[in-house]
PDB file of C-alpha atoms in Angstrom:
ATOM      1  CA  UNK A   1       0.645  14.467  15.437  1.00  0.00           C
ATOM      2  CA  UNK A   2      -2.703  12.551  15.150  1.00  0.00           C
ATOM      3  CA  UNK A   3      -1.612   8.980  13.346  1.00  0.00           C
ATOM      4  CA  UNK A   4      -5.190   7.464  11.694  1.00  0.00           C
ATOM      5  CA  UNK A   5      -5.318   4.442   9.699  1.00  0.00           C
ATOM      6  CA  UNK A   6      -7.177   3.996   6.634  1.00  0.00           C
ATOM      7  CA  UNK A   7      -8.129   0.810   5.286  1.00  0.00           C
ATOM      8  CA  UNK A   8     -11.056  -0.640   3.170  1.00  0.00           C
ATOM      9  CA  UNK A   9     -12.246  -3.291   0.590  1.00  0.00           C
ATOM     10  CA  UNK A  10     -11.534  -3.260  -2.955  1.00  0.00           C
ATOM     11  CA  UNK A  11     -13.681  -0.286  -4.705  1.00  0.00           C
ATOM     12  CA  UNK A  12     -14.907   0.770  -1.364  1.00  0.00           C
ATOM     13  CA  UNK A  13     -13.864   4.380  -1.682  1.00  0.00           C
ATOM     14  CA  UNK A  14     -10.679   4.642  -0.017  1.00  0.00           C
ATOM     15  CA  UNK A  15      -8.751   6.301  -2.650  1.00  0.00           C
ATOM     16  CA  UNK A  16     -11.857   8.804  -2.529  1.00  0.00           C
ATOM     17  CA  UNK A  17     -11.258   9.164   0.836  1.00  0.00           C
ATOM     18  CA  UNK A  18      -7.716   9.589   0.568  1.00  0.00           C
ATOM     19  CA  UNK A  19      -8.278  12.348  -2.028  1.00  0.00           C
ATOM     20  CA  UNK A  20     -10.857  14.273   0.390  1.00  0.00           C
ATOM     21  CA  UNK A  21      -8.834  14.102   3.406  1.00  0.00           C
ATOM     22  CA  UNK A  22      -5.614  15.460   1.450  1.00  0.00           C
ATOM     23  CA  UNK A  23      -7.916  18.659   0.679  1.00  0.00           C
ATOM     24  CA  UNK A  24      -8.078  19.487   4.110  1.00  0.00           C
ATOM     25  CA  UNK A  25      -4.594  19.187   4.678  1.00  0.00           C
ATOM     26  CA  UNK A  26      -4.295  15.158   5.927  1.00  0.00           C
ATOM     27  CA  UNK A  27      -0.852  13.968   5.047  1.00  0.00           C
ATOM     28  CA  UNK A  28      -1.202  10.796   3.083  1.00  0.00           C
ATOM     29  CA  UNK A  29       1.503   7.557   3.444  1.00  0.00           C
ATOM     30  CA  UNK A  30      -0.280   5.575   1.119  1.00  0.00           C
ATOM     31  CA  UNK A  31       1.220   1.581   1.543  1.00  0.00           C
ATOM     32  CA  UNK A  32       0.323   0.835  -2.199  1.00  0.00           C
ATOM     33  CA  UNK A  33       2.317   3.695  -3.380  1.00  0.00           C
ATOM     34  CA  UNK A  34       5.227   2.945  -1.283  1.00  0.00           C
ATOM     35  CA  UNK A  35       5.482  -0.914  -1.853  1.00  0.00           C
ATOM     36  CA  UNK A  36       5.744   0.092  -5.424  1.00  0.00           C
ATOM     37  CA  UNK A  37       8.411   2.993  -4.727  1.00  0.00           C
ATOM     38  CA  UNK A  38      10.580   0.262  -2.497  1.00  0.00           C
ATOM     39  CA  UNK A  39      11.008  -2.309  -5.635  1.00  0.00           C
ATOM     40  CA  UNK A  40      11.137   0.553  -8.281  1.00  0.00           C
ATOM     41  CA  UNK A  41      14.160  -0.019 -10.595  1.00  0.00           C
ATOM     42  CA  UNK A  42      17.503   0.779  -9.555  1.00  0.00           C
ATOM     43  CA  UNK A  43      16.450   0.636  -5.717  1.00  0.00           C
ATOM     44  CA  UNK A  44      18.505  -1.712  -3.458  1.00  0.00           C
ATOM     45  CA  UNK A  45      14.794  -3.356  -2.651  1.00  0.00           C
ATOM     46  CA  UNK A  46      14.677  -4.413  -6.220  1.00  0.00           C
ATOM     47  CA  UNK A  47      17.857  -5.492  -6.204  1.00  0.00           C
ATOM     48  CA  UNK A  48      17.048  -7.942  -2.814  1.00  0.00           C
ATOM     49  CA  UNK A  49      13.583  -9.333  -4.822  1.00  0.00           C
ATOM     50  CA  UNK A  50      16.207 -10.314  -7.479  1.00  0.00           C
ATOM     51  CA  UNK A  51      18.507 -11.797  -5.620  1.00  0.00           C
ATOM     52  CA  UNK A  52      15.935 -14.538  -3.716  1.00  0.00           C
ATOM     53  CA  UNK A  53      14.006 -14.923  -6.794  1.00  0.00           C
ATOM     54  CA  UNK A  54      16.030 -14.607 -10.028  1.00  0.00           C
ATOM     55  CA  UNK A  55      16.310 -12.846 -13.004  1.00  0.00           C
ATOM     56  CA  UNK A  56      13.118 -13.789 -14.392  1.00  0.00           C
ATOM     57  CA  UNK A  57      10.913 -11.166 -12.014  1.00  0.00           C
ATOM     58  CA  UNK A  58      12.618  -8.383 -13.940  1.00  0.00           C
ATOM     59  CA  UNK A  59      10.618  -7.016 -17.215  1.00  0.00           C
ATOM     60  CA  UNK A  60      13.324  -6.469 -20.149  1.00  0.00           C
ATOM     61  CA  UNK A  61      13.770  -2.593 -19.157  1.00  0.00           C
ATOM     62  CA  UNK A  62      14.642  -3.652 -16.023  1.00  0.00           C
ATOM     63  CA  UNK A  63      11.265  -3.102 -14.036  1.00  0.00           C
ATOM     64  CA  UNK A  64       9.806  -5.710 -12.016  1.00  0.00           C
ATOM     65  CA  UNK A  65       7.340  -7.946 -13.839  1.00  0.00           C
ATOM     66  CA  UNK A  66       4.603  -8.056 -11.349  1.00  0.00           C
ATOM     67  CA  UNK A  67       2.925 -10.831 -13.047  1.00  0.00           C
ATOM     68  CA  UNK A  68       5.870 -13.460 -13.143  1.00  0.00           C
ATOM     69  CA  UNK A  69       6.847 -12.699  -9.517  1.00  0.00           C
ATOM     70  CA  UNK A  70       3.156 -12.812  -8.797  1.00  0.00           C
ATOM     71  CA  UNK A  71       3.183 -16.618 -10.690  1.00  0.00           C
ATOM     72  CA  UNK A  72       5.701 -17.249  -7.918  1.00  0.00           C
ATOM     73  CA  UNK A  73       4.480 -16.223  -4.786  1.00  0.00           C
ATOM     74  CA  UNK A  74       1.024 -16.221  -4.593  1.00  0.00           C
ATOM     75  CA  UNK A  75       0.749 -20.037  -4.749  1.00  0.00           C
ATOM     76  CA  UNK A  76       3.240 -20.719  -2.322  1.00  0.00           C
ATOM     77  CA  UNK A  77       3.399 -19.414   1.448  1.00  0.00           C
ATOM     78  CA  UNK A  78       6.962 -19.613   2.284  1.00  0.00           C
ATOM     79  CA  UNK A  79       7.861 -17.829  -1.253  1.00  0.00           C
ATOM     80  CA  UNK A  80       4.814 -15.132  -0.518  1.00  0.00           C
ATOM     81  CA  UNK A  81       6.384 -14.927   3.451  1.00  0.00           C
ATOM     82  CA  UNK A  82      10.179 -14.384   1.806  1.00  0.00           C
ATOM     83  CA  UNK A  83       8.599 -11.230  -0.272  1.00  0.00           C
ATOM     84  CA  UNK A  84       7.055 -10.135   2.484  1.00  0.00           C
ATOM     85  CA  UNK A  85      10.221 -10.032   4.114  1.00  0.00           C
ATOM     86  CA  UNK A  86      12.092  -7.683   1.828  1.00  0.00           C
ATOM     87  CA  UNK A  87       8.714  -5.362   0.765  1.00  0.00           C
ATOM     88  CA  UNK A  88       7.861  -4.789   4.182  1.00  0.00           C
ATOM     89  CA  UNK A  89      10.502  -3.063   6.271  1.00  0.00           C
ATOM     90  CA  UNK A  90      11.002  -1.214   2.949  1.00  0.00           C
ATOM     91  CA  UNK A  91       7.663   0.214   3.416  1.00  0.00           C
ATOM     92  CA  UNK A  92       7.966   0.660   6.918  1.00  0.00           C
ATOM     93  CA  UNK A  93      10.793   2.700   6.723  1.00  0.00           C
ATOM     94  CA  UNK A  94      10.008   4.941   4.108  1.00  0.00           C
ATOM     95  CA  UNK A  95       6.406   5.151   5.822  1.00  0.00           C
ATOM     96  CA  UNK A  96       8.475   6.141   9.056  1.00  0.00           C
ATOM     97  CA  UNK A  97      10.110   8.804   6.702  1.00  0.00           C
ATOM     98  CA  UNK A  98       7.232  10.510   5.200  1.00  0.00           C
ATOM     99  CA  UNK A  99       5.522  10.522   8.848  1.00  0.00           C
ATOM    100  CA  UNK A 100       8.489  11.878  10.553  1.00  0.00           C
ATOM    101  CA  UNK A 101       8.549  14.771   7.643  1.00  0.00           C
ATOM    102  CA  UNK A 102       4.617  15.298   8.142  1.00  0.00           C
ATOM    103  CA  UNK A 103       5.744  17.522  11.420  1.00  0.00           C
ATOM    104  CA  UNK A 104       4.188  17.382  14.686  1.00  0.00           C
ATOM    105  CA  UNK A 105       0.723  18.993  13.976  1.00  0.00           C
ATOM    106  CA  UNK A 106       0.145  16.765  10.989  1.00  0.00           C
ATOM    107  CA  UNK A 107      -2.629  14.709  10.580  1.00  0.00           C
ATOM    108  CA  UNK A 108      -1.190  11.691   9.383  1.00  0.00           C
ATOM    109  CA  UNK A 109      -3.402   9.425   7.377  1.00  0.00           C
ATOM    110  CA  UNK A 110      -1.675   6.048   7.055  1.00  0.00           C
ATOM    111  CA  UNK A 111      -3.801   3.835   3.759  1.00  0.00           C
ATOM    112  CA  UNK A 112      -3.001   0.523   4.565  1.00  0.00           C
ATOM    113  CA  UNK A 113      -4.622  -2.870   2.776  1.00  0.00           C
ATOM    114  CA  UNK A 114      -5.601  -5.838   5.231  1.00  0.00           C
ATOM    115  CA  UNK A 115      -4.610  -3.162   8.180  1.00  0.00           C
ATOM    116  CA  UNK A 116      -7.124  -5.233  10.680  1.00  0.00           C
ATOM    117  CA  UNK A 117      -6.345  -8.500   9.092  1.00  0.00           C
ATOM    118  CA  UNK A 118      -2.635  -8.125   9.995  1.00  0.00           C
ATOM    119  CA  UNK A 119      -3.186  -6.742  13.663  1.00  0.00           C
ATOM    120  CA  UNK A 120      -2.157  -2.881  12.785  1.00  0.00           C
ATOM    121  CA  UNK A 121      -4.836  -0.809  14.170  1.00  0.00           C
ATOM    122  CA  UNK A 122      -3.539  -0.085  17.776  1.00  0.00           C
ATOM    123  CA  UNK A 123      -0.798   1.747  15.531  1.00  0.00           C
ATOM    124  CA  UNK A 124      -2.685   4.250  15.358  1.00  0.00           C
ATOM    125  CA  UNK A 125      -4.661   6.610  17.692  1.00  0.00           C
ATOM    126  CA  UNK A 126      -7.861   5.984  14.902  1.00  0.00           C
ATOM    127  CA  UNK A 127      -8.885   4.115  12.209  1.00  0.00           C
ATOM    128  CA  UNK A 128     -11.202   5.038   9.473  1.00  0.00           C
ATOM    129  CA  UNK A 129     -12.943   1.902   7.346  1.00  0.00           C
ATOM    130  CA  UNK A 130     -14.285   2.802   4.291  1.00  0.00           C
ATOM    131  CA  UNK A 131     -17.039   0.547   3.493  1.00  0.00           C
ATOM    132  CA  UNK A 132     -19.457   0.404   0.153  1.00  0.00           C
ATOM    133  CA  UNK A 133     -22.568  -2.073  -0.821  1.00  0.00           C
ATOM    134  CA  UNK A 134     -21.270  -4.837  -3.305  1.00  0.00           C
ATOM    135  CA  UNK A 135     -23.625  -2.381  -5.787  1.00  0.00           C
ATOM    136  CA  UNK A 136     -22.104   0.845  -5.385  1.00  0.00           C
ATOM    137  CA  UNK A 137     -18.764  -0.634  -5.587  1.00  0.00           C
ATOM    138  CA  UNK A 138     -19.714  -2.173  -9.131  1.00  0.00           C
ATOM    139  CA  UNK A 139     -21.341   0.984  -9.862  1.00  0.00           C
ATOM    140  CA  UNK A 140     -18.667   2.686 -12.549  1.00  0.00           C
ATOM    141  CA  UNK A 141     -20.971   5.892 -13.087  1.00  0.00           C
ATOM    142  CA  UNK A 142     -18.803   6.614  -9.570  1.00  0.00           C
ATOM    143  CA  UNK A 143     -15.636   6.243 -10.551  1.00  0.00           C
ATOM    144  CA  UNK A 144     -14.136   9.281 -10.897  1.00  0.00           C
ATOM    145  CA  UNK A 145     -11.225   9.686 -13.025  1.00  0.00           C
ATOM    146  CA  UNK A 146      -8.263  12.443 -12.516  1.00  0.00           C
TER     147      UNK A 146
END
């Protein structure tokens, strides 16, 4: 199994990237994705982001609401840190999952945010940044929609 790492800036392409690299067979463990899976409703992680921060994350159909738990955490380190706590071994297991599934002639293209910010990269045997001008990432004619 080849393990790469995929990271990039906002509107940089990566998704793109992600998309071309499936094509040819890549298996994709996209972080994103799974952080969302791991707090979906009815999931014991959902369940744990209630418990240390009340009722009032949860949308009336029992969702998260991203936006009030975002009110709560992003201006405050220790409340951000406790999140991080719960989302990320949740990720990092069902990551572990989906690798382990890939088989062991996969190419296994992991798309993780701040991957060199948070000291990740010798996870993996490469990394791939995708990287755009500040104009072609404002440039919608390149979005392309599916």
């Amino acid at each position: 199994m080849l393990k790469v790492g995929l990271t990039g800036g906002i509107g940089a392409g990566k998704s793109e990237v992600s998309r071309l690299l499936a094509s040819y067979g890549a298996v994709i463990v996209d972080a994103d994705k799974i952080a969302r899976e791991v707090v979906a409703a009815g999931t014991p992680g959902l369940a744990a982001v209630t418990a240390e921060f009340g009722p009032e994350v949860l949308a009336p159909d029992g969702s998260l609401d991203r936006p009030a738990l975002g009110a709560i955490v992003f201006g405050d380190p220790e409340r951000r840190a406790a999140l991080n706590a719960i989302v990320h071994p949740l990720v990092g297991a069902r990551s572990a999952e989906l690798e382990a599934a890939a088989g062991p002639d996969a190419i296994v293209v992991h798309d993780v945010p701040l991957l060199a910010e948070n000291g990740l990269a010798p996870l993996y045997e490469a990394v791939v940044v995708v990287d755009a001008a500040p104009r072609t990432q404002l440039d919608l004619s390149l979005i392309h929609i599916s």
